[in-house]
JSON list of C-alpha atoms in Angstrom, two decimals:
[
{"chain": "A", "resi": 19, "resn": "MET", "atom": "CA", "xyz": [-10.03, -3.76, -6.96]},
{"chain": "A", "resi": 20, "resn": "VAL", "atom": "CA", "xyz": [-10.14, -3.51, -3.23]},
{"chain": "A", "resi": 21, "resn": "ALA", "atom": "CA", "xyz": [-10.92, -6.25, -0.81]},
{"chain": "A", "resi": 22, "resn": "ALA", "atom": "CA", "xyz": [-12.47, -5.15, 2.47]},
{"chain": "A", "resi": 23, "resn": "LEU", "atom": "CA", "xyz": [-11.99, -7.71, 5.21]},
{"chain": "A", "resi": 24, "resn": "LEU", "atom": "CA", "xyz": [-14.36, -7.86, 8.31]},
{"chain": "A", "resi": 25, "resn": "ALA", "atom": "CA", "xyz": [-14.45, -10.55, 10.90]},
{"chain": "A", "resi": 26, "resn": "PRO", "atom": "CA", "xyz": [-18.11, -12.12, 11.01]},
{"chain": "A", "resi": 27, "resn": "LYS", "atom": "CA", "xyz": [-18.72, -10.75, 14.45]},
{"chain": "A", "resi": 28, "resn": "ASN", "atom": "CA", "xyz": [-18.22, -7.28, 13.11]},
{"chain": "A", "resi": 29, "resn": "LEU", "atom": "CA", "xyz": [-20.58, -7.59, 10.14]},
{"chain": "A", "resi": 30, "resn": "ALA", "atom": "CA", "xyz": [-23.88, -6.70, 11.72]},
{"chain": "A", "resi": 31, "resn": "PRO", "atom": "CA", "xyz": [-22.50, -3.47, 13.59]},
{"chain": "A", "resi": 32, "resn": "ALA", "atom": "CA", "xyz": [-20.65, -2.45, 10.44]},
{"chain": "A", "resi": 33, "resn": "ARG", "atom": "CA", "xyz": [-23.85, -2.57, 8.42]},
{"chain": "A", "resi": 34, "resn": "GLN", "atom": "CA", "xyz": [-25.52, -0.38, 10.83]},
{"chain": "A", "resi": 35, "resn": "SER", "atom": "CA", "xyz": [-22.77, 2.05, 10.78]},
{"chain": "A", "resi": 36, "resn": "ILE", "atom": "CA", "xyz": [-22.77, 2.34, 7.19]},
{"chain": "A", "resi": 37, "resn": "LYS", "atom": "CA", "xyz": [-26.49, 2.44, 6.69]},
{"chain": "A", "resi": 38, "resn": "GLY", "atom": "CA", "xyz": [-26.58, 5.29, 9.22]},
{"chain": "A", "resi": 39, "resn": "LEU", "atom": "CA", "xyz": [-24.45, 7.38, 7.05]},
{"chain": "A", "resi": 40, "resn": "ILE", "atom": "CA", "xyz": [-27.04, 7.08, 4.02]},
{"chain": "A", "resi": 41, "resn": "MET", "atom": "CA", "xyz": [-28.60, 10.42, 3.88]},
{"chain": "A", "resi": 42, "resn": "PRO", "atom": "CA", "xyz": [-32.64, 10.77, 3.26]},
{"chain": "A", "resi": 43, "resn": "GLY", "atom": "CA", "xyz": [-33.30, 10.14, -0.39]},
{"chain": "A", "resi": 44, "resn": "GLN", "atom": "CA", "xyz": [-30.07, 8.29, -0.91]},
{"chain": "A", "resi": 45, "resn": "ARG", "atom": "CA", "xyz": [-30.47, 4.60, -1.93]},
{"chain": "A", "resi": 46, "resn": "ARG", "atom": "CA", "xyz": [-26.77, 3.80, -1.08]},
{"chain": "A", "resi": 47, "resn": "LEU", "atom": "CA", "xyz": [-23.41, 5.54, -0.43]},
{"chain": "A", "resi": 48, "resn": "HIS", "atom": "CA", "xyz": [-21.46, 6.13, -3.67]},
{"chain": "A", "resi": 49, "resn": "PHE", "atom": "CA", "xyz": [-18.28, 7.64, -2.70]},
{"chain": "A", "resi": 50, "resn": "GLN", "atom": "CA", "xyz": [-17.69, 9.41, -6.04]},
{"chain": "A", "resi": 51, "resn": "LYS", "atom": "CA", "xyz": [-20.76, 11.42, -5.67]},
{"chain": "A", "resi": 52, "resn": "GLU", "atom": "CA", "xyz": [-20.32, 12.58, -2.14]},
{"chain": "A", "resi": 53, "resn": "SER", "atom": "CA", "xyz": [-18.82, 15.95, -1.01]},
{"chain": "A", "resi": 54, "resn": "ASN", "atom": "CA", "xyz": [-15.39, 16.14, 0.33]},
{"chain": "A", "resi": 55, "resn": "GLY", "atom": "CA", "xyz": [-16.87, 16.75, 3.94]},
{"chain": "A", "resi": 56, "resn": "ARG", "atom": "CA", "xyz": [-19.06, 13.57, 3.57]},
{"chain": "A", "resi": 57, "resn": "ARG", "atom": "CA", "xyz": [-16.02, 11.56, 2.30]},
{"chain": "A", "resi": 58, "resn": "LYS", "atom": "CA", "xyz": [-14.11, 12.51, 5.36]},
{"chain": "A", "resi": 59, "resn": "GLN", "atom": "CA", "xyz": [-17.08, 11.37, 7.52]},
{"chain": "A", "resi": 60, "resn": "ILE", "atom": "CA", "xyz": [-17.45, 8.33, 5.70]},
{"chain": "A", "resi": 61, "resn": "LEU", "atom": "CA", "xyz": [-13.85, 7.42, 5.84]},
{"chain": "A", "resi": 62, "resn": "ASP", "atom": "CA", "xyz": [-13.57, 8.11, 9.66]},
{"chain": "A", "resi": 63, "resn": "ALA", "atom": "CA", "xyz": [-16.62, 5.58, 10.08]},
{"chain": "A", "resi": 64, "resn": "VAL", "atom": "CA", "xyz": [-14.75, 3.01, 8.03]},
{"chain": "A", "resi": 65, "resn": "ALA", "atom": "CA", "xyz": [-11.56, 3.45, 9.93]},
{"chain": "A", "resi": 66, "resn": "ALA", "atom": "CA", "xyz": [-13.53, 2.78, 13.15]},
{"chain": "A", "resi": 67, "resn": "LEU", "atom": "CA", "xyz": [-15.00, -0.50, 11.81]},
{"chain": "A", "resi": 68, "resn": "GLY", "atom": "CA", "xyz": [-11.63, -2.62, 12.12]},
{"chain": "A", "resi": 69, "resn": "VAL", "atom": "CA", "xyz": [-11.63, -3.25, 8.39]},
{"chain": "A", "resi": 70, "resn": "GLU", "atom": "CA", "xyz": [-8.53, -4.41, 6.72]},
{"chain": "A", "resi": 71, "resn": "ALA", "atom": "CA", "xyz": [-8.22, -3.64, 3.13]},
{"chain": "A", "resi": 72, "resn": "ILE", "atom": "CA", "xyz": [-5.93, -5.10, 0.37]},
{"chain": "A", "resi": 73, "resn": "VAL", "atom": "CA", "xyz": [-5.57, -3.17, -2.92]},
{"chain": "A", "resi": 74, "resn": "TYR", "atom": "CA", "xyz": [-5.26, -5.10, -5.92]},
{"chain": "A", "resi": 75, "resn": "ASP", "atom": "CA", "xyz": [-3.44, -3.14, -8.64]},
{"chain": "A", "resi": 76, "resn": "GLY", "atom": "CA", "xyz": [-4.12, -4.18, -12.10]},
{"chain": "A", "resi": 77, "resn": "HIS", "atom": "CA", "xyz": [-2.58, -0.96, -13.80]},
{"chain": "A", "resi": 78, "resn": "ARG", "atom": "CA", "xyz": [-0.18, -3.01, -16.19]},
{"chain": "A", "resi": 79, "resn": "TYR", "atom": "CA", "xyz": [-3.14, -4.09, -18.17]},
{"chain": "A", "resi": 80, "resn": "ALA", "atom": "CA", "xyz": [-4.13, -2.18, -21.03]},
{"chain": "A", "resi": 81, "resn": "SER", "atom": "CA", "xyz": [-7.82, -2.33, -20.60]},
{"chain": "A", "resi": 82, "resn": "ASN", "atom": "CA", "xyz": [-10.45, -2.88, -17.70]},
{"chain": "A", "resi": 83, "resn": "LYS", "atom": "CA", "xyz": [-11.61, -6.50, -18.38]},
{"chain": "A", "resi": 84, "resn": "PRO", "atom": "CA", "xyz": [-8.28, -8.31, -18.28]},
{"chain": "A", "resi": 85, "resn": "ALA", "atom": "CA", "xyz": [-7.44, -6.09, -15.24]},
{"chain": "A", "resi": 86, "resn": "ARG", "atom": "CA", "xyz": [-10.44, -6.95, -13.43]},
{"chain": "A", "resi": 87, "resn": "ASP", "atom": "CA", "xyz": [-10.10, -10.60, -14.21]},
{"chain": "A", "resi": 88, "resn": "ALA", "atom": "CA", "xyz": [-6.44, -10.85, -12.97]},
{"chain": "A", "resi": 89, "resn": "CYS", "atom": "CA", "xyz": [-7.22, -9.04, -9.76]},
{"chain": "A", "resi": 90, "resn": "LEU", "atom": "CA", "xyz": [-10.27, -11.20, -9.06]},
{"chain": "A", "resi": 91, "resn": "ALA", "atom": "CA", "xyz": [-8.48, -14.26, -9.71]},
{"chain": "A", "resi": 92, "resn": "ARG", "atom": "CA", "xyz": [-5.73, -13.29, -7.23]},
{"chain": "A", "resi": 93, "resn": "LEU", "atom": "CA", "xyz": [-8.29, -12.04, -4.73]},
{"chain": "A", "resi": 94, "resn": "VAL", "atom": "CA", "xyz": [-10.02, -15.58, -4.82]},
{"chain": "A", "resi": 95, "resn": "THR", "atom": "CA", "xyz": [-6.74, -17.31, -4.19]},
{"chain": "A", "resi": 96, "resn": "ASP", "atom": "CA", "xyz": [-5.88, -15.02, -1.39]},
{"chain": "A", "resi": 97, "resn": "LEU", "atom": "CA", "xyz": [-9.24, -15.47, 0.20]},
{"chain": "A", "resi": 98, "resn": "THR", "atom": "CA", "xyz": [-8.97, -19.08, 0.39]},
{"chain": "A", "resi": 99, "resn": "LYS", "atom": "CA", "xyz": [-5.57, -18.97, 1.75]},
{"chain": "A", "resi": 100, "resn": "LEU", "atom": "CA", "xyz": [-6.96, -16.73, 4.55]},
{"chain": "A", "resi": 101, "resn": "ASP", "atom": "CA", "xyz": [-9.75, -19.06, 5.27]},
{"chain": "A", "resi": 102, "resn": "VAL", "atom": "CA", "xyz": [-12.51, -16.41, 4.43]},
{"chain": "A", "resi": 103, "resn": "GLU", "atom": "CA", "xyz": [-15.94, -17.61, 4.55]},
{"chain": "A", "resi": 104, "resn": "ARG", "atom": "CA", "xyz": [-17.78, -15.43, 2.10]},
{"chain": "A", "resi": 105, "resn": "LEU", "atom": "CA", "xyz": [-17.12, -12.99, -0.74]},
{"chain": "A", "resi": 106, "resn": "ILE", "atom": "CA", "xyz": [-19.69, -10.20, -2.04]},
{"chain": "A", "resi": 107, "resn": "LEU", "atom": "CA", "xyz": [-18.67, -8.66, -5.19]},
{"chain": "A", "resi": 108, "resn": "GLU", "atom": "CA", "xyz": [-20.59, -5.48, -6.56]},
{"chain": "A", "resi": 109, "resn": "THR", "atom": "CA", "xyz": [-22.50, -6.59, -9.62]},
{"chain": "A", "resi": 110, "resn": "GLU", "atom": "CA", "xyz": [-21.17, -5.10, -12.54]},
{"chain": "A", "resi": 111, "resn": "ASP", "atom": "CA", "xyz": [-23.57, -5.19, -15.65]},
{"chain": "A", "resi": 112, "resn": "GLY", "atom": "CA", "xyz": [-21.93, -7.50, -18.24]},
{"chain": "A", "resi": 113, "resn": "ALA", "atom": "CA", "xyz": [-19.40, -8.98, -16.03]},
{"chain": "A", "resi": 114, "resn": "LEU", "atom": "CA", "xyz": [-21.75, -11.57, -13.87]},
{"chain": "A", "resi": 115, "resn": "LYS", "atom": "CA", "xyz": [-21.53, -14.52, -16.13]},
{"chain": "A", "resi": 116, "resn": "SER", "atom": "CA", "xyz": [-17.52, -13.96, -16.67]},
{"chain": "A", "resi": 117, "resn": "ASP", "atom": "CA", "xyz": [-17.06, -13.55, -12.86]},
{"chain": "A", "resi": 118, "resn": "LYS", "atom": "CA", "xyz": [-18.88, -16.70, -11.74]},
{"chain": "A", "resi": 119, "resn": "ALA", "atom": "CA", "xyz": [-16.89, -18.71, -14.35]},
{"chain": "A", "resi": 120, "resn": "LEU", "atom": "CA", "xyz": [-13.73, -17.26, -13.33]},
{"chain": "A", "resi": 121, "resn": "ILE", "atom": "CA", "xyz": [-14.53, -17.61, -9.55]},
{"chain": "A", "resi": 122, "resn": "PHE", "atom": "CA", "xyz": [-15.42, -21.25, -10.22]},
{"chain": "A", "resi": 123, "resn": "ALA", "atom": "CA", "xyz": [-12.19, -22.06, -12.24]},
{"chain": "A", "resi": 124, "resn": "GLN", "atom": "CA", "xyz": [-10.08, -20.23, -9.57]},
{"chain": "A", "resi": 125, "resn": "LEU", "atom": "CA", "xyz": [-11.68, -22.30, -6.67]},
{"chain": "A", "resi": 126, "resn": "ARG", "atom": "CA", "xyz": [-11.33, -25.63, -8.46]},
{"chain": "A", "resi": 127, "resn": "SER", "atom": "CA", "xyz": [-7.62, -24.91, -9.29]},
{"chain": "A", "resi": 128, "resn": "THR", "atom": "CA", "xyz": [-7.04, -23.97, -5.56]},
{"chain": "A", "resi": 129, "resn": "GLY", "atom": "CA", "xyz": [-8.75, -27.33, -4.36]},
{"chain": "A", "resi": 130, "resn": "ASP", "atom": "CA", "xyz": [-11.13, -25.10, -2.18]},
{"chain": "A", "resi": 131, "resn": "GLY", "atom": "CA", "xyz": [-14.29, -25.37, -4.40]},
{"chain": "A", "resi": 132, "resn": "ASN", "atom": "CA", "xyz": [-16.67, -25.62, -1.51]},
{"chain": "A", "resi": 133, "resn": "ALA", "atom": "CA", "xyz": [-15.09, -23.37, 1.07]},
{"chain": "A", "resi": 134, "resn": "LEU", "atom": "CA", "xyz": [-15.61, -20.04, -0.18]},
{"chain": "A", "resi": 135, "resn": "ARG", "atom": "CA", "xyz": [-19.19, -18.81, -0.77]},
{"chain": "A", "resi": 136, "resn": "TYR", "atom": "CA", "xyz": [-19.74, -16.00, -2.94]},
{"chain": "A", "resi": 137, "resn": "ALA", "atom": "CA", "xyz": [-22.40, -13.92, -4.29]},
{"chain": "A", "resi": 138, "resn": "HIS", "atom": "CA", "xyz": [-23.07, -10.69, -6.45]},
{"chain": "A", "resi": 139, "resn": "MET", "atom": "CA", "xyz": [-25.12, -8.06, -5.10]},
{"chain": "A", "resi": 140, "resn": "ARG", "atom": "CA", "xyz": [-26.02, -4.47, -5.77]},
{"chain": "A", "resi": 141, "resn": "ALA", "atom": "CA", "xyz": [-24.60, -1.73, -3.61]},
{"chain": "A", "resi": 142, "resn": "TYR", "atom": "CA", "xyz": [-28.03, -0.78, -2.48]},
{"chain": "A", "resi": 143, "resn": "GLU", "atom": "CA", "xyz": [-28.59, -4.48, -1.60]},
{"chain": "A", "resi": 144, "resn": "GLU", "atom": "CA", "xyz": [-25.41, -4.97, 0.67]},
{"chain": "A", "resi": 145, "resn": "SER", "atom": "CA", "xyz": [-24.43, -1.71, 2.26]},
{"chain": "A", "resi": 146, "resn": "LEU", "atom": "CA", "xyz": [-21.05, -3.00, 3.31]},
{"chain": "A", "resi": 147, "resn": "LEU", "atom": "CA", "xyz": [-20.04, -2.63, -0.50]},
{"chain": "A", "resi": 148, "resn": "ALA", "atom": "CA", "xyz": [-19.81, 1.06, 0.33]},
{"chain": "A", "resi": 149, "resn": "ILE", "atom": "CA", "xyz": [-16.34, 0.18, 2.14]},
{"chain": "A", "resi": 150, "resn": "PRO", "atom": "CA", "xyz": [-14.22, -1.10, -0.67]},
{"chain": "A", "resi": 151, "resn": "ASP", "atom": "CA", "xyz": [-15.83, 1.69, -2.94]},
{"chain": "A", "resi": 152, "resn": "ALA", "atom": "CA", "xyz": [-14.65, 4.42, -0.53]},
{"chain": "A", "resi": 153, "resn": "ILE", "atom": "CA", "xyz": [-11.31, 2.82, -0.22]},
{"chain": "A", "resi": 154, "resn": "ALA", "atom": "CA", "xyz": [-10.55, 2.27, -3.88]},
{"chain": "A", "resi": 155, "resn": "TRP", "atom": "CA", "xyz": [-11.81, 5.83, -4.78]},
{"chain": "A", "resi": 156, "resn": "SER", "atom": "CA", "xyz": [-9.26, 7.17, -1.88]},
{"chain": "A", "resi": 157, "resn": "TRP", "atom": "CA", "xyz": [-6.54, 5.03, -3.21]},
{"chain": "A", "resi": 158, "resn": "ALA", "atom": "CA", "xyz": [-7.11, 5.96, -6.85]},
{"chain": "A", "resi": 159, "resn": "LYS", "atom": "CA", "xyz": [-7.12, 9.76, -5.74]},
{"chain": "A", "resi": 160, "resn": "GLY", "atom": "CA", "xyz": [-3.98, 9.45, -4.03]},
{"chain": "A", "resi": 161, "resn": "GLY", "atom": "CA", "xyz": [-2.68, 12.50, -2.02]},
{"chain": "A", "resi": 162, "resn": "HIS", "atom": "CA", "xyz": [-4.21, 13.24, 1.37]},
{"chain": "A", "resi": 163, "resn": "TRP", "atom": "CA", "xyz": [-7.07, 10.64, 0.45]},
{"chain": "A", "resi": 164, "resn": "ARG", "atom": "CA", "xyz": [-4.67, 7.83, 0.14]},
{"chain": "A", "resi": 165, "resn": "ALA", "atom": "CA", "xyz": [-3.02, 8.90, 3.38]},
{"chain": "A", "resi": 166, "resn": "ARG", "atom": "CA", "xyz": [-6.38, 8.87, 5.34]},
{"chain": "A", "resi": 167, "resn": "ILE", "atom": "CA", "xyz": [-6.80, 5.23, 4.51]},
{"chain": "A", "resi": 168, "resn": "SER", "atom": "CA", "xyz": [-3.14, 4.28, 5.04]},
{"chain": "A", "resi": 169, "resn": "GLU", "atom": "CA", "xyz": [-4.02, 2.64, 8.49]},
{"chain": "A", "resi": 170, "resn": "ILE", "atom": "CA", "xyz": [-6.90, 0.52, 6.66]},
{"chain": "A", "resi": 171, "resn": "VAL", "atom": "CA", "xyz": [-4.87, -0.67, 3.54]},
{"chain": "A", "resi": 172, "resn": "SER", "atom": "CA", "xyz": [-2.68, -3.64, 4.97]},
{"chain": "A", "resi": 173, "resn": "ASP", "atom": "CA", "xyz": [-1.11, -4.62, 1.32]},
{"chain": "A", "resi": 174, "resn": "VAL", "atom": "CA", "xyz": [-0.89, -3.63, -2.31]},
{"chain": "A", "resi": 175, "resn": "ARG", "atom": "CA", "xyz": [-0.75, -6.45, -4.58]},
{"chain": "A", "resi": 176, "resn": "LYS", "atom": "CA", "xyz": [0.27, -5.97, -8.14]},
{"chain": "A", "resi": 177, "resn": "VAL", "atom": "CA", "xyz": [-1.26, -8.43, -10.55]}
]
């Protein structure tokens, strides 16, 4: 899981930049489906946005669901400590109800139940979801792709 952090003042320009990368006929950017040339173009644009990314590494878990839950719980705790105002998660089929329950419980346990607003959206509804998608793909791919995002990734947190 990747958290891409942007200052509120940078949200509108970042959305405009990402939307400008969507090709005719595309509904959204999906990094896995892009050509290598387009991937480089997208990562260059992301690097120019002033994004800070945190990678949550759940590889110690045997399956995706417990890994996602552990990463999400840690993410919510970290965001409350950073005084983040809003969290947008990409809607994953079948995970919505579980995500909401986990986030609610995590916010209650931190005592910050009202400070962090959160929502689930589809990637075509919030263009900025392309940013963590691109960073996560690049991180997982490794090699020169990971090197391209090294300035953006401020921390890797094993959960």
